[in-house]
Coordinates of C-alpha atoms in Angstrom, one line a residue:
X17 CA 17.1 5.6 -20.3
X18 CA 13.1 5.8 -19.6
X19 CA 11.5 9.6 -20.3
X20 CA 9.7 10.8 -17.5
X21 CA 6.9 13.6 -17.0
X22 CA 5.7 15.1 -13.9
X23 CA 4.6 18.4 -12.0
X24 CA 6.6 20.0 -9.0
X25 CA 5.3 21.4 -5.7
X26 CA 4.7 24.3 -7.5
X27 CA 3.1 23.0 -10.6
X28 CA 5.9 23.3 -13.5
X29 CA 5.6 20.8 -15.9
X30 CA 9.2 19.1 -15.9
X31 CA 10.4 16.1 -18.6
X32 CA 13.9 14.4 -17.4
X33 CA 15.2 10.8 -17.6
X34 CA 15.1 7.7 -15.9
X35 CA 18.8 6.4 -15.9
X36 CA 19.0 2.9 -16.4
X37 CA 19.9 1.1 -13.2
X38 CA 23.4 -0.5 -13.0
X39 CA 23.0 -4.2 -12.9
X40 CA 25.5 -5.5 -11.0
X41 CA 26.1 -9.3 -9.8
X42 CA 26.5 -9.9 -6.4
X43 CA 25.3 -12.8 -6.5
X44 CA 29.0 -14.4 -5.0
X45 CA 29.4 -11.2 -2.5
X46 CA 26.0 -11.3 -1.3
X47 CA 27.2 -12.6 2.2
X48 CA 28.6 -8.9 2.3
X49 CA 25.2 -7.2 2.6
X50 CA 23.1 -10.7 4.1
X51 CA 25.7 -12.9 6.2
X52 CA 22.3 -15.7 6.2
X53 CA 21.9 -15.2 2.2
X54 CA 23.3 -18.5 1.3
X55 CA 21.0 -20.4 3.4
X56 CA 17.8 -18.3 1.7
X57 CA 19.7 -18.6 -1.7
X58 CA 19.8 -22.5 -1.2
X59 CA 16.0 -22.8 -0.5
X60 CA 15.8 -20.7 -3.4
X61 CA 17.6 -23.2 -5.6
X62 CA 15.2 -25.7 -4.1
X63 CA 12.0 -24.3 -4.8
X64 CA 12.6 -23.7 -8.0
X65 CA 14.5 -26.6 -9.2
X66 CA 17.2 -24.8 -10.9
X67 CA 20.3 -22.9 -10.0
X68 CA 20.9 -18.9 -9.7
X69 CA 22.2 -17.3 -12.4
X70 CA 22.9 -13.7 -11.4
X71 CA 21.4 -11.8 -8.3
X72 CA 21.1 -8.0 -8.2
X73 CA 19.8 -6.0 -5.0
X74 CA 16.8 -3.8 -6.1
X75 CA 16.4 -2.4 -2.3
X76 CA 17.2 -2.1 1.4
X77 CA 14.4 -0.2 3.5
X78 CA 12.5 -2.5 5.7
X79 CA 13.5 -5.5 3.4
X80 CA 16.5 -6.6 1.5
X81 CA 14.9 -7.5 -1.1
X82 CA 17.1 -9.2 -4.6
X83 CA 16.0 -10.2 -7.8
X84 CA 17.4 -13.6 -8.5
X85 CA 17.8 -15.0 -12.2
X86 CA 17.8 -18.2 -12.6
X87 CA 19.8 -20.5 -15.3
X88 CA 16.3 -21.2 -16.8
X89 CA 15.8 -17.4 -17.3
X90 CA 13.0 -16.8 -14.8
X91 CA 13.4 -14.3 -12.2
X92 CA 12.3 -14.6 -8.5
X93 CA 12.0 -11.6 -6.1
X94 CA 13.4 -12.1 -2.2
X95 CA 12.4 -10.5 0.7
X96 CA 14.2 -10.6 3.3
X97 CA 13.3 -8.6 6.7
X98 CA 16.2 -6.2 8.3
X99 CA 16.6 -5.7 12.0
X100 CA 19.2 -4.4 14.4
X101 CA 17.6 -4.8 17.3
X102 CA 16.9 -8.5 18.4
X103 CA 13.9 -7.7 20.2
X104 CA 12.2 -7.2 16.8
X105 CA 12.6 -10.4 15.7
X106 CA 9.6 -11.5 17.2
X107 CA 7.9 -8.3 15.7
X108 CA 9.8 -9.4 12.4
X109 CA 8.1 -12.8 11.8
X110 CA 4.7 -11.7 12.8
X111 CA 4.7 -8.6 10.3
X112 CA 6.3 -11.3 7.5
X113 CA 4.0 -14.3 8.0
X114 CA 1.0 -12.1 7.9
X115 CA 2.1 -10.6 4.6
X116 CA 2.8 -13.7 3.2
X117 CA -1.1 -14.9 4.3
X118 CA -2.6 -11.5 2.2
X119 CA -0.5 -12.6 -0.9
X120 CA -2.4 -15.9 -0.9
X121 CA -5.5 -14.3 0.0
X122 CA -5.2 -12.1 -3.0
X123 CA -3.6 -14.1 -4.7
X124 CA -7.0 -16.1 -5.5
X125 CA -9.1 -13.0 -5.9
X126 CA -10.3 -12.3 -9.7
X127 CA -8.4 -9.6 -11.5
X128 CA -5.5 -9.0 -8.7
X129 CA -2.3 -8.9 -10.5
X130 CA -0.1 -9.7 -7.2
X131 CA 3.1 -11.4 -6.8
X132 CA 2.5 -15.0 -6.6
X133 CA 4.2 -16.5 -3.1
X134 CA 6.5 -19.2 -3.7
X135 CA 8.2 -19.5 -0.2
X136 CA 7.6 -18.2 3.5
X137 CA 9.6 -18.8 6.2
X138 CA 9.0 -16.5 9.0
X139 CA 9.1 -19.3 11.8
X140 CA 12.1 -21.2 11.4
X141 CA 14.5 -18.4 9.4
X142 CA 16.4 -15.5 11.2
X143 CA 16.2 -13.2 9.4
X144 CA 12.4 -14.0 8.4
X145 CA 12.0 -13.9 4.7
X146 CA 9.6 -14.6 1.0
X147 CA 10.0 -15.2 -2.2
X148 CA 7.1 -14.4 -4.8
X149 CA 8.0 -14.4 -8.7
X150 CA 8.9 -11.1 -10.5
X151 CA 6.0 -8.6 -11.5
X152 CA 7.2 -6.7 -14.7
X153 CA 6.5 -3.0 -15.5
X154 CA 7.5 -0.2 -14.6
X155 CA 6.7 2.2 -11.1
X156 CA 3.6 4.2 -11.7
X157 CA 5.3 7.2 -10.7
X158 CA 7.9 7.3 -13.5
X159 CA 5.5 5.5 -16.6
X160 CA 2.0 7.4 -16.3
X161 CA 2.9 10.5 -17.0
X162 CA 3.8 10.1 -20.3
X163 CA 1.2 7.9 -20.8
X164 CA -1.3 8.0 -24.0
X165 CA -4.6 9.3 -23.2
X166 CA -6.2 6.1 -24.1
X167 CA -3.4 4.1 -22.2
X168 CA -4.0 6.6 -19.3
X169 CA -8.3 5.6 -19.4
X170 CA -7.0 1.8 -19.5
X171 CA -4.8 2.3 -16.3
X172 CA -7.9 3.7 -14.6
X173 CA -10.3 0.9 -15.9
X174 CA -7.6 -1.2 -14.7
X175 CA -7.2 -0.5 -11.3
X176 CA -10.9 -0.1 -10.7
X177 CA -11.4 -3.7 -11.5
X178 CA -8.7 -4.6 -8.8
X179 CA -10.1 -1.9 -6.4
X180 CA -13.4 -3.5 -6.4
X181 CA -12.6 -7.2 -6.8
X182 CA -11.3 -6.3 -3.1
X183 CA -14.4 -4.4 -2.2
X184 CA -16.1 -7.1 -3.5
X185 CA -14.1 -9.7 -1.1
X186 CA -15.7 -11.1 2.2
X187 CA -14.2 -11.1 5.3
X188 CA -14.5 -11.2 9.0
X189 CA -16.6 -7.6 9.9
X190 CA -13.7 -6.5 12.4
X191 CA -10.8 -4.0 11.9
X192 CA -7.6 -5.7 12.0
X193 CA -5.1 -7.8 9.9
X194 CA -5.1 -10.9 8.4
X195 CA -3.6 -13.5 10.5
X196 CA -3.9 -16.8 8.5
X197 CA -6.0 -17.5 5.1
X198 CA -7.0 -20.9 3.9
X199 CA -8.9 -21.8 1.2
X200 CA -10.3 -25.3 -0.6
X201 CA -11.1 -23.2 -4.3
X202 CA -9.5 -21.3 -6.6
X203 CA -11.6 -18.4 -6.6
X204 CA -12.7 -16.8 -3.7
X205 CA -15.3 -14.9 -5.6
X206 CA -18.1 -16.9 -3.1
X207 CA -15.9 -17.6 -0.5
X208 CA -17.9 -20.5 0.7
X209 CA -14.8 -22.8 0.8
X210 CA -12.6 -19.5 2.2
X211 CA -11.2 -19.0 5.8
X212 CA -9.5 -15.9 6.8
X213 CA -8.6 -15.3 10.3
X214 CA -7.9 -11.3 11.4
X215 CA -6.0 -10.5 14.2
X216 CA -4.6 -6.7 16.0
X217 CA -3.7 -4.3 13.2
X218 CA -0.4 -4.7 11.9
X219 CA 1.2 -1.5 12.8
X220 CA 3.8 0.9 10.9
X221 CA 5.6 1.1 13.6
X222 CA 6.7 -1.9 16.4
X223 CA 5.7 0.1 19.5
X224 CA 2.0 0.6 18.1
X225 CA 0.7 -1.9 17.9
X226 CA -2.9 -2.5 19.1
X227 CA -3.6 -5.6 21.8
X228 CA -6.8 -6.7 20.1
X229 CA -8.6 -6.1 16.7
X230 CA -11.1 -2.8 16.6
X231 CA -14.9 -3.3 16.8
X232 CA -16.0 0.2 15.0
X233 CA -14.0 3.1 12.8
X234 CA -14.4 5.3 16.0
X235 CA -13.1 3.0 18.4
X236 CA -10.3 2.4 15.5
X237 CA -9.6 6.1 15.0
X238 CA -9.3 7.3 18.5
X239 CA -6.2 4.5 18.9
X240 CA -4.8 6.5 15.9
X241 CA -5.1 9.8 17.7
X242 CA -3.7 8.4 20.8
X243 CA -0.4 7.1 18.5
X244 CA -0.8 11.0 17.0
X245 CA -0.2 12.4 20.3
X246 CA 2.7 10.2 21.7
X247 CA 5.0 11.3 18.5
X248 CA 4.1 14.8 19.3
X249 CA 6.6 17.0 21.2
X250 CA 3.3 19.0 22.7
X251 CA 0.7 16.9 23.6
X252 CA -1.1 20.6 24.4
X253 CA -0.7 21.9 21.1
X254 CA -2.2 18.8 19.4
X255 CA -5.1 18.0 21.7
X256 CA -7.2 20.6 19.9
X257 CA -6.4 19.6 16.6
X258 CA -7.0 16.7 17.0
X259 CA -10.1 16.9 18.6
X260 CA -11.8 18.6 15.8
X261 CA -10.3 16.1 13.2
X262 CA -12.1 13.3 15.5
X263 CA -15.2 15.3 15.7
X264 CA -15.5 15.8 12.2
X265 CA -14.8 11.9 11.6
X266 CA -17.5 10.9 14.0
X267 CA -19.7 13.4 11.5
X268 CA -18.6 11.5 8.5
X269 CA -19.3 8.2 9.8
X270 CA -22.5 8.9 10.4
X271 CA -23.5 9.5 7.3
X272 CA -22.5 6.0 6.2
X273 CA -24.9 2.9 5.4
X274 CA -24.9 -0.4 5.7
X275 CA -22.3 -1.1 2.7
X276 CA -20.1 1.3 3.2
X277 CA -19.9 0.1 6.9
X278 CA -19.1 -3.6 5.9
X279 CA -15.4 -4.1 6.1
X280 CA -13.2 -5.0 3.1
X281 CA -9.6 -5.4 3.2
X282 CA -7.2 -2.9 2.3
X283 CA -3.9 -2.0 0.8
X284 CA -2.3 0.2 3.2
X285 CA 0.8 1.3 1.1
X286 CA -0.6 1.3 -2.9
X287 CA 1.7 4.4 -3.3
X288 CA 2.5 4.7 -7.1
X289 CA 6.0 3.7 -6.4
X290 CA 4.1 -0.3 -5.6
X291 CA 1.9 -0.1 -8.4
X292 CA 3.8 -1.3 -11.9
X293 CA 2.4 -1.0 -15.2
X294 CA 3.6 -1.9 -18.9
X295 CA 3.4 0.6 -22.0
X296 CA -0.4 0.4 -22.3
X297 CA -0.9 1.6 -19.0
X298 CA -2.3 -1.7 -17.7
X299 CA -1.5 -2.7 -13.9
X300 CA 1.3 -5.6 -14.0
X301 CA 1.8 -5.7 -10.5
X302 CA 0.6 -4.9 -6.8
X303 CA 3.5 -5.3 -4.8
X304 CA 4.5 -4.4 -1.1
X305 CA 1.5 -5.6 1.3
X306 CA 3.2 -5.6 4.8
X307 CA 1.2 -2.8 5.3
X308 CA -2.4 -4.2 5.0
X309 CA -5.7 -4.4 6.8
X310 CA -9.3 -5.0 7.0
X311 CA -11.3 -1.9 7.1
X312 CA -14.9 -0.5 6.8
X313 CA -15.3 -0.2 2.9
X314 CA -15.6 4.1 3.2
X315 CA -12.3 3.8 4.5
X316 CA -10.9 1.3 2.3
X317 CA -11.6 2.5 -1.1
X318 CA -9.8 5.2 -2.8
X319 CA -8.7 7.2 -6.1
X320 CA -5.3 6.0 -7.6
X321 CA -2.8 7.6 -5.8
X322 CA -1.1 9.2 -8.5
X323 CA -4.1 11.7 -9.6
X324 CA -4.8 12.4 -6.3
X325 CA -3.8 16.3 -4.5
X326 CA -6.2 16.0 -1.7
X327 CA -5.4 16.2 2.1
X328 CA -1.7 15.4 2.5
X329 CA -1.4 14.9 -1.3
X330 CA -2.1 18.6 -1.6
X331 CA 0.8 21.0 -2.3
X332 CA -0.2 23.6 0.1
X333 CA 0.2 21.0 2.8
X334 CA 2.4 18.8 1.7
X335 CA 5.5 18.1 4.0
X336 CA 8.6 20.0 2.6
X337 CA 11.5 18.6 4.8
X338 CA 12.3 15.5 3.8
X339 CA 14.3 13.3 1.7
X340 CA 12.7 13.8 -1.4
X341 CA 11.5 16.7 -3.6
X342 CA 7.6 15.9 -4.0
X343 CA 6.4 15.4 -7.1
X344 CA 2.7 14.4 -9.1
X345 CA 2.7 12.5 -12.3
X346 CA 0.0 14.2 -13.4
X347 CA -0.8 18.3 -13.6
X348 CA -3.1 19.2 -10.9
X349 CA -6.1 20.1 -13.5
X350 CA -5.9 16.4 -15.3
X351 CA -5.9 14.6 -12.0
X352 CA -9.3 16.2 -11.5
X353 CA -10.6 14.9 -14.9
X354 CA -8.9 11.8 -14.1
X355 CA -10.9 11.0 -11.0
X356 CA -14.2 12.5 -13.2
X357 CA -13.1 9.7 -15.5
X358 CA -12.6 7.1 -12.4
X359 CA -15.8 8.1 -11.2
X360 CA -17.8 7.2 -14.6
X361 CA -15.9 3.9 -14.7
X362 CA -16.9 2.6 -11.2
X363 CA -20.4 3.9 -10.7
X364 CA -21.6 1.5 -14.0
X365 CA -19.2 -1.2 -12.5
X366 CA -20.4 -1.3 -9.2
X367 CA -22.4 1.5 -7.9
X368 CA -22.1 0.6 -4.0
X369 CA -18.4 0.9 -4.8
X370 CA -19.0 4.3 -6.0
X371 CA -20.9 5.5 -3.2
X372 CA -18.2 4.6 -1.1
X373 CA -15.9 6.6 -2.8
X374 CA -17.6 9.3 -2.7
X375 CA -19.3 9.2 0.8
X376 CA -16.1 8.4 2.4
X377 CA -13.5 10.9 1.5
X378 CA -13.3 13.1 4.0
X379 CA -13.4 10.5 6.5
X380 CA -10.6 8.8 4.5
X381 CA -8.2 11.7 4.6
X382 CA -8.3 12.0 8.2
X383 CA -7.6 8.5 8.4
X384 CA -5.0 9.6 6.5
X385 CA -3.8 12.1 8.4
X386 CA -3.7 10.4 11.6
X387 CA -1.8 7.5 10.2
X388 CA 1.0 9.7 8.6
X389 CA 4.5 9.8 10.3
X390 CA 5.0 13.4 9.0
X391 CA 3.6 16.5 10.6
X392 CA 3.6 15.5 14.1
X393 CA 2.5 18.7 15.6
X394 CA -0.7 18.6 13.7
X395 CA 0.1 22.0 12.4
X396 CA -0.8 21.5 8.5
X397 CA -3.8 18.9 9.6
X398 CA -5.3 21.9 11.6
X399 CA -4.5 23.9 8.6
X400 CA -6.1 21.0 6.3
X401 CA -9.2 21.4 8.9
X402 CA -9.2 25.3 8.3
X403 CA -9.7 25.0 4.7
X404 CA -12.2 22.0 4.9
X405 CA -14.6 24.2 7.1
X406 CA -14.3 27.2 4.9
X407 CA -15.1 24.9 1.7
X408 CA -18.7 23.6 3.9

């Protein structure tokens, strides 16, 4: 049983437990969930030289994704890609091979605790699939809040170095994906020996996705709007919204220079449930980068998720219908001195970093906005707009 702390929609305090997850072996039943495990399974055994021990599913969203201990006792996480439909396949092994390419790419950037990629096959395998090693820790979401204050200052220090080892990456000035990454050193740091190849934006969902890789945030943001408007049931209703949100981006962009223009890549999903830490609130792992892309650096950047309650992280306009119960892991008057305390941290590390941060917020949360699956009649982001123009 872990302890847990964390803050409802309406901003009670509320402790409860974790209950420990029931381990159970599947490892000779797995066919019953994969029918193509024991082919994966046997380049498993391969790969790392040794033979499975036990094999427990941890998930099954976009991925199936197992956690596979071996008789040597390390542990190896597989990802294997889900579909219905065989027309995703091709969709499938795009979205898996690219993902594969931004764990390498990360892989050799200073300070990036991500998984290290032992096997892709997203060519040759149906269903397409990866297997990295096993980050330890625990979800963000369920360890910070009860959290030291000192381990809570060495999370934040923590995830600033990775935030700007990335800002700190070169990469081709376009806004897209990676498509393939090569590299003849072990750090990238110079990236003199470093190849990475972007391609169209690798979108949430199948039927979005872009023909060709964006040349500006404006040209990048009006594709968004046009996605915004096909999910909506009124395209009438929406058009004004969504006009002002675009207006107001333009305004933001503006306002940008030079560095905060140059394009960095970007974690599109570093939710606190793909951030792990241990006890001392330092970052284990960065999992989960199927979502990813290259993006101007006011765009990219970002607080920690998990002291954030801005835009669609705010209660007042958070979606309420939905699976889950929202919930903060931290109360909404430490997450402000939280990102006070992020701010210190990053404007002595790197200050063009900082500026960033601070010059591209309210572009960022319209990015946010636009990308979001919930609210498709715009009603709480005209709301959001309401509030931002009486706050001016």
């Amino acid at each position: 049983m872990v302890s847990i702390i964390f803050w409802d929609i309406q901003g009670n305090r509320i402790e409860d437990t974790l209950p420990d997850e029931e381990q159970v072996d599947i490892l000779h039943s797995v066919t019953e969930v994969l029918p193509d495990a024991p082919v994966i399974l046997r380049e498993l055994r391969k790969v790392a030289q040794t033979d499975i021990l036990k094999l427990h599913q941890l998930g099954q969203n976009h991925f199936f994704v197992f956690d596979a201990t071996m008789s040597d006792g390390a542990h190896y996480i597989v990802r294997v890609a889900r579909f219905s439909d065989p027309t995703e396949l091709s969709y499938l092994r795009d979205k898996v091979q690219r993902e594969c390419e931004i764990l390498k790419w990360m892989g050799s950037l200073d300070a990036l605790p991500v998984p290290k990629l032992i096997l892709c096959d997203a060519t040759s395998s149906s269903p397409p699939f990866m297997i990295t090693n096993k980050c330890e820790g625990i979800q963000v979401i369920y360890g910070f809040g009860t959290l030291s204050e000192g381990a809570k200052m060495r999370n934040l220090r923590s995830f600033a170095r990775f935030a700007i080892a990335m800002f700190q990456a070169k990469c081709p000035q376009q806004i897209g994906s990676i498509m393939r990454f090569s590299s003849n050193s072990e750090s990238t740091r110079n990236s003199e020996s470093t190849n990475v190849e972007i391609g169209p934006v690798v979108a949430y969902r199948k039927t979005e996705t872009p023909s060709q890789c964006f040349s500006s945030a404006q040209e990048y943001i009006r594709w968004l709007i046009a996605c915004k408007q096909n999910r909506a049931n009124s395209i009438a209703n929406v058009k004004p919204i969504l006009r002002r949100a675009e207006a107001i981006f333009a305004q933001e962009t503006k306002r940008q220079d030079e560095e905060q223009l140059r394009c960095i890549p970007w974690h599109g999903d570093a939710v606190s449930h793909n951030i792990l830490i241990d006890s001392s609130g330092e970052i284990t792992g960065v999992i989960d980068w199927e979502f990813h892309m290259i993006l101007p650096a006011y765009l990219a950047v970002d607080y920690p998720s998990w002291i954030t309650y801005d835009g669609l992280q705010d209660p007042k306009f958070f979606p309420t219908t939905g699976q889950f119960s929202p919930f903060w892991p931290t109360s909404k008057q430490e997450a402000t001195t939280l990102r006070q305390k992020y701010d210190e941290i990053v404007k002595k590390l790197d200050h063009a970093y900082y500026l960033s941060l601070k010059k591209g917020q309210i572009a960022r949360l319209i990015m946010q906005w636009l990308i979001a699956d919930e609210d498709r009649e715009c009603e709480k982001l005209g709301n959001w707009l309401d509030s931002l123009s009486m706050s001016r």
